[in-house]
């Protein structure tokens, strides 16, 4: 039998995982959330300018409702997941912010939550290398998606400055 002999010094061997990105549970869920929120935004855009109570659009309404359920499920799973490394923190913060935007009860709450998007230090990844680049890309995509969400009438219908405060939407002034 042959005896195994190492000819390369141990210190010269590189870790094959070095320089690669291995997602944590939060990062993996967040990546899937980004796809789900994009689908939800498109479904909401489909029904934005139609009469959703018309029988012809019930499928579109159902699709928007189902996509919202998927988004909320991913947000709950992200919030429930354990932070494993520092790169999970900005993703968790964005998930909490997205949840606040989606669940906002009035335009004021929505605008206050949107205001947090202007603070980039809240969502900055402190890690460098492949992990930092990947998380920064996910953060950038999430901010763009949340900006798109803010443009939808479903989430900020009363945020127009020309709406008088004492007039109830849908009533005759």
PDB file of C-alpha atoms in Angstrom:
ATOM      1  CA  UNK A   1       0.000   0.000   0.000  1.00  0.00           C
ATOM      2  CA  UNK A   2       1.068   3.520  -0.754  1.00  0.00           C
ATOM      3  CA  UNK A   3       1.582   5.991   2.012  1.00  0.00           C
ATOM      4  CA  UNK A   4       0.008   9.402   1.550  1.00  0.00           C
ATOM      5  CA  UNK A   5       2.578  12.176   1.679  1.00  0.00           C
ATOM      6  CA  UNK A   6       1.721  15.845   1.528  1.00  0.00           C
ATOM      7  CA  UNK A   7       4.119  17.852  -0.617  1.00  0.00           C
ATOM      8  CA  UNK A   8       2.405  21.202  -0.231  1.00  0.00           C
ATOM      9  CA  UNK A   9       2.753  23.011   3.078  1.00  0.00           C
ATOM     10  CA  UNK A  10      -0.553  23.190   4.942  1.00  0.00           C
ATOM     11  CA  UNK A  11      -0.419  27.003   5.115  1.00  0.00           C
ATOM     12  CA  UNK A  12      -0.293  27.192   1.300  1.00  0.00           C
ATOM     13  CA  UNK A  13      -3.633  25.426   0.878  1.00  0.00           C
ATOM     14  CA  UNK A  14      -6.533  27.785   0.381  1.00  0.00           C
ATOM     15  CA  UNK A  15      -9.948  27.339   1.854  1.00  0.00           C
ATOM     16  CA  UNK A  16     -12.175  26.463  -1.127  1.00  0.00           C
ATOM     17  CA  UNK A  17     -15.030  28.415   0.456  1.00  0.00           C
ATOM     18  CA  UNK A  18     -12.960  31.592   0.780  1.00  0.00           C
ATOM     19  CA  UNK A  19     -14.254  34.316  -1.493  1.00  0.00           C
ATOM     20  CA  UNK A  20     -17.667  32.737  -1.959  1.00  0.00           C
ATOM     21  CA  UNK A  21     -21.022  33.759  -0.621  1.00  0.00           C
ATOM     22  CA  UNK A  22     -22.909  31.315   1.569  1.00  0.00           C
ATOM     23  CA  UNK A  23     -26.331  32.718   2.494  1.00  0.00           C
ATOM     24  CA  UNK A  24     -27.731  32.557   5.990  1.00  0.00           C
ATOM     25  CA  UNK A  25     -31.381  31.712   6.568  1.00  0.00           C
ATOM     26  CA  UNK A  26     -32.289  35.408   6.721  1.00  0.00           C
ATOM     27  CA  UNK A  27     -30.402  36.151   3.497  1.00  0.00           C
ATOM     28  CA  UNK A  28     -32.028  33.222   1.729  1.00  0.00           C
ATOM     29  CA  UNK A  29     -35.523  34.216   2.877  1.00  0.00           C
ATOM     30  CA  UNK A  30     -34.858  37.858   2.016  1.00  0.00           C
ATOM     31  CA  UNK A  31     -33.819  36.926  -1.496  1.00  0.00           C
ATOM     32  CA  UNK A  32     -37.076  35.039  -1.934  1.00  0.00           C
ATOM     33  CA  UNK A  33     -38.971  37.972  -0.399  1.00  0.00           C
ATOM     34  CA  UNK A  34     -37.548  40.255  -3.105  1.00  0.00           C
ATOM     35  CA  UNK A  35     -39.061  38.051  -5.785  1.00  0.00           C
ATOM     36  CA  UNK A  36     -42.375  37.867  -3.938  1.00  0.00           C
ATOM     37  CA  UNK A  37     -42.630  41.631  -3.433  1.00  0.00           C
ATOM     38  CA  UNK A  38     -41.925  42.199  -7.128  1.00  0.00           C
ATOM     39  CA  UNK A  39     -44.811  39.870  -8.019  1.00  0.00           C
ATOM     40  CA  UNK A  40     -47.056  41.606  -5.500  1.00  0.00           C
ATOM     41  CA  UNK A  41     -46.253  45.043  -6.906  1.00  0.00           C
ATOM     42  CA  UNK A  42     -47.095  43.862 -10.415  1.00  0.00           C
ATOM     43  CA  UNK A  43     -50.360  42.317  -9.210  1.00  0.00           C
ATOM     44  CA  UNK A  44     -51.289  45.562  -7.448  1.00  0.00           C
ATOM     45  CA  UNK A  45     -50.446  47.570 -10.559  1.00  0.00           C
ATOM     46  CA  UNK A  46     -52.776  45.326 -12.549  1.00  0.00           C
ATOM     47  CA  UNK A  47     -55.749  46.200 -10.346  1.00  0.00           C
ATOM     48  CA  UNK A  48     -54.856  49.805  -9.600  1.00  0.00           C
ATOM     49  CA  UNK A  49     -56.961  51.385 -12.350  1.00  0.00           C
ATOM     50  CA  UNK A  50     -59.784  48.863 -12.677  1.00  0.00           C
ATOM     51  CA  UNK A  51     -63.002  48.187 -10.827  1.00  0.00           C
ATOM     52  CA  UNK A  52     -61.888  45.244  -8.701  1.00  0.00           C
ATOM     53  CA  UNK A  53     -65.501  44.440  -7.831  1.00  0.00           C
ATOM     54  CA  UNK A  54     -66.249  43.753 -11.500  1.00  0.00           C
ATOM     55  CA  UNK A  55     -66.493  39.986 -12.018  1.00  0.00           C
ATOM     56  CA  UNK A  56     -64.060  40.190 -14.925  1.00  0.00           C
ATOM     57  CA  UNK A  57     -61.261  41.216 -12.564  1.00  0.00           C
ATOM     58  CA  UNK A  58     -61.840  38.778  -9.687  1.00  0.00           C
ATOM     59  CA  UNK A  59     -58.852  36.710 -10.787  1.00  0.00           C
ATOM     60  CA  UNK A  60     -56.619  39.764 -10.690  1.00  0.00           C
ATOM     61  CA  UNK A  61     -57.881  40.685  -7.230  1.00  0.00           C
ATOM     62  CA  UNK A  62     -57.344  37.125  -6.003  1.00  0.00           C
ATOM     63  CA  UNK A  63     -53.801  37.156  -7.424  1.00  0.00           C
ATOM     64  CA  UNK A  64     -53.019  40.424  -5.603  1.00  0.00           C
ATOM     65  CA  UNK A  65     -54.392  39.036  -2.336  1.00  0.00           C
ATOM     66  CA  UNK A  66     -52.449  35.784  -2.676  1.00  0.00           C
ATOM     67  CA  UNK A  67     -49.221  37.614  -3.513  1.00  0.00           C
ATOM     68  CA  UNK A  68     -49.684  39.766  -0.409  1.00  0.00           C
ATOM     69  CA  UNK A  69     -50.077  36.624   1.725  1.00  0.00           C
ATOM     70  CA  UNK A  70     -46.800  35.268   0.324  1.00  0.00           C
ATOM     71  CA  UNK A  71     -45.006  38.558   1.037  1.00  0.00           C
ATOM     72  CA  UNK A  72     -46.341  38.657   4.612  1.00  0.00           C
ATOM     73  CA  UNK A  73     -45.284  35.039   5.137  1.00  0.00           C
ATOM     74  CA  UNK A  74     -41.704  35.781   4.060  1.00  0.00           C
ATOM     75  CA  UNK A  75     -41.608  38.874   6.286  1.00  0.00           C
ATOM     76  CA  UNK A  76     -42.799  36.867   9.292  1.00  0.00           C
ATOM     77  CA  UNK A  77     -40.226  34.142   8.614  1.00  0.00           C
ATOM     78  CA  UNK A  78     -37.430  36.703   8.320  1.00  0.00           C
ATOM     79  CA  UNK A  79     -38.454  38.366  11.593  1.00  0.00           C
ATOM     80  CA  UNK A  80     -38.593  34.974  13.326  1.00  0.00           C
ATOM     81  CA  UNK A  81     -35.193  33.815  12.039  1.00  0.00           C
ATOM     82  CA  UNK A  82     -32.078  34.043  14.171  1.00  0.00           C
ATOM     83  CA  UNK A  83     -29.427  36.617  13.234  1.00  0.00           C
ATOM     84  CA  UNK A  84     -26.292  34.610  12.436  1.00  0.00           C
ATOM     85  CA  UNK A  85     -23.878  37.258  11.229  1.00  0.00           C
ATOM     86  CA  UNK A  86     -23.693  41.035  10.966  1.00  0.00           C
ATOM     87  CA  UNK A  87     -24.881  41.013   7.357  1.00  0.00           C
ATOM     88  CA  UNK A  88     -28.285  39.774   8.530  1.00  0.00           C
ATOM     89  CA  UNK A  89     -29.001  42.976  10.475  1.00  0.00           C
ATOM     90  CA  UNK A  90     -29.694  45.335   7.525  1.00  0.00           C
ATOM     91  CA  UNK A  91     -31.853  42.663   5.892  1.00  0.00           C
ATOM     92  CA  UNK A  92     -33.838  42.186   9.091  1.00  0.00           C
ATOM     93  CA  UNK A  93     -34.277  45.956   9.435  1.00  0.00           C
ATOM     94  CA  UNK A  94     -35.553  46.221   5.867  1.00  0.00           C
ATOM     95  CA  UNK A  95     -37.964  43.357   6.467  1.00  0.00           C
ATOM     96  CA  UNK A  96     -39.331  45.131   9.554  1.00  0.00           C
ATOM     97  CA  UNK A  97     -39.665  48.357   7.561  1.00  0.00           C
ATOM     98  CA  UNK A  98     -41.405  46.580   4.685  1.00  0.00           C
ATOM     99  CA  UNK A  99     -43.813  45.028   7.156  1.00  0.00           C
ATOM    100  CA  UNK A 100     -44.537  48.460   8.643  1.00  0.00           C
ATOM    101  CA  UNK A 101     -45.191  49.883   5.172  1.00  0.00           C
ATOM    102  CA  UNK A 102     -47.524  47.071   4.196  1.00  0.00           C
ATOM    103  CA  UNK A 103     -49.445  47.144   7.471  1.00  0.00           C
ATOM    104  CA  UNK A 104     -49.621  50.944   7.851  1.00  0.00           C
ATOM    105  CA  UNK A 105     -53.085  52.064   8.867  1.00  0.00           C
ATOM    106  CA  UNK A 106     -52.974  55.583   7.477  1.00  0.00           C
ATOM    107  CA  UNK A 107     -50.967  57.819   5.172  1.00  0.00           C
ATOM    108  CA  UNK A 108     -49.099  59.397   8.093  1.00  0.00           C
ATOM    109  CA  UNK A 109     -47.787  56.051   9.303  1.00  0.00           C
ATOM    110  CA  UNK A 110     -46.833  55.150   5.757  1.00  0.00           C
ATOM    111  CA  UNK A 111     -44.962  58.420   5.198  1.00  0.00           C
ATOM    112  CA  UNK A 112     -43.067  58.098   8.505  1.00  0.00           C
ATOM    113  CA  UNK A 113     -42.014  54.572   7.596  1.00  0.00           C
ATOM    114  CA  UNK A 114     -40.991  55.708   4.091  1.00  0.00           C
ATOM    115  CA  UNK A 115     -38.882  58.420   5.695  1.00  0.00           C
ATOM    116  CA  UNK A 116     -36.665  55.735   7.200  1.00  0.00           C
ATOM    117  CA  UNK A 117     -35.578  54.723   3.704  1.00  0.00           C
ATOM    118  CA  UNK A 118     -33.618  57.980   3.486  1.00  0.00           C
ATOM    119  CA  UNK A 119     -31.284  56.847   6.287  1.00  0.00           C
ATOM    120  CA  UNK A 120     -28.795  54.619   4.438  1.00  0.00           C
ATOM    121  CA  UNK A 121     -26.770  53.902   7.575  1.00  0.00           C
ATOM    122  CA  UNK A 122     -29.671  51.837   8.932  1.00  0.00           C
ATOM    123  CA  UNK A 123     -29.307  49.395   6.062  1.00  0.00           C
ATOM    124  CA  UNK A 124     -25.551  49.402   5.470  1.00  0.00           C
ATOM    125  CA  UNK A 125     -23.743  46.084   5.660  1.00  0.00           C
ATOM    126  CA  UNK A 126     -20.561  46.233   7.722  1.00  0.00           C
ATOM    127  CA  UNK A 127     -19.092  43.096   6.179  1.00  0.00           C
ATOM    128  CA  UNK A 128     -16.826  43.311   3.160  1.00  0.00           C
ATOM    129  CA  UNK A 129     -16.037  40.944   0.318  1.00  0.00           C
ATOM    130  CA  UNK A 130     -18.605  38.741  -1.384  1.00  0.00           C
ATOM    131  CA  UNK A 131     -20.956  38.826   1.605  1.00  0.00           C
ATOM    132  CA  UNK A 132     -20.976  42.614   1.765  1.00  0.00           C
ATOM    133  CA  UNK A 133     -21.455  42.972  -1.984  1.00  0.00           C
ATOM    134  CA  UNK A 134     -24.337  40.486  -2.061  1.00  0.00           C
ATOM    135  CA  UNK A 135     -26.112  42.062   0.907  1.00  0.00           C
ATOM    136  CA  UNK A 136     -25.588  45.558  -0.523  1.00  0.00           C
ATOM    137  CA  UNK A 137     -27.180  44.404  -3.787  1.00  0.00           C
ATOM    138  CA  UNK A 138     -30.169  42.941  -1.926  1.00  0.00           C
ATOM    139  CA  UNK A 139     -30.550  46.140   0.119  1.00  0.00           C
ATOM    140  CA  UNK A 140     -30.445  48.266  -3.028  1.00  0.00           C
ATOM    141  CA  UNK A 141     -33.072  46.085  -4.711  1.00  0.00           C
ATOM    142  CA  UNK A 142     -35.290  46.145  -1.616  1.00  0.00           C
ATOM    143  CA  UNK A 143     -35.164  49.936  -1.391  1.00  0.00           C
ATOM    144  CA  UNK A 144     -36.153  50.181  -5.059  1.00  0.00           C
ATOM    145  CA  UNK A 145     -39.034  47.754  -4.494  1.00  0.00           C
ATOM    146  CA  UNK A 146     -40.258  49.677  -1.454  1.00  0.00           C
ATOM    147  CA  UNK A 147     -40.136  52.898  -3.479  1.00  0.00           C
ATOM    148  CA  UNK A 148     -42.296  51.173  -6.096  1.00  0.00           C
ATOM    149  CA  UNK A 149     -44.655  50.069  -3.337  1.00  0.00           C
ATOM    150  CA  UNK A 150     -44.945  53.672  -2.165  1.00  0.00           C
ATOM    151  CA  UNK A 151     -46.091  54.698  -5.656  1.00  0.00           C
ATOM    152  CA  UNK A 152     -49.116  52.397  -5.483  1.00  0.00           C
ATOM    153  CA  UNK A 153     -52.479  53.898  -4.532  1.00  0.00           C
ATOM    154  CA  UNK A 154     -53.223  50.810  -2.444  1.00  0.00           C
ATOM    155  CA  UNK A 155     -50.598  51.749   0.127  1.00  0.00           C
ATOM    156  CA  UNK A 156     -50.593  55.549   0.018  1.00  0.00           C
ATOM    157  CA  UNK A 157     -53.981  56.642  -1.360  1.00  0.00           C
ATOM    158  CA  UNK A 158     -54.364  59.662   0.920  1.00  0.00           C
ATOM    159  CA  UNK A 159     -50.820  60.977   0.644  1.00  0.00           C
ATOM    160  CA  UNK A 160     -51.664  63.561  -1.997  1.00  0.00           C
ATOM    161  CA  UNK A 161     -51.208  67.093  -0.641  1.00  0.00           C
ATOM    162  CA  UNK A 162     -54.320  68.400  -2.448  1.00  0.00           C
ATOM    163  CA  UNK A 163     -56.692  66.256  -0.376  1.00  0.00           C
ATOM    164  CA  UNK A 164     -58.278  68.422   2.360  1.00  0.00           C
ATOM    165  CA  UNK A 165     -57.849  66.940   5.834  1.00  0.00           C
ATOM    166  CA  UNK A 166     -61.499  67.381   6.804  1.00  0.00           C
ATOM    167  CA  UNK A 167     -62.954  65.674   3.703  1.00  0.00           C
ATOM    168  CA  UNK A 168     -63.595  61.943   3.948  1.00  0.00           C
ATOM    169  CA  UNK A 169     -62.416  60.184   0.733  1.00  0.00           C
ATOM    170  CA  UNK A 170     -65.403  59.261  -1.414  1.00  0.00           C
ATOM    171  CA  UNK A 171     -67.715  61.848   0.103  1.00  0.00           C
ATOM    172  CA  UNK A 172     -69.043  64.955  -1.593  1.00  0.00           C
ATOM    173  CA  UNK A 173     -67.334  68.107  -0.299  1.00  0.00           C
TER     174      UNK A 173
END
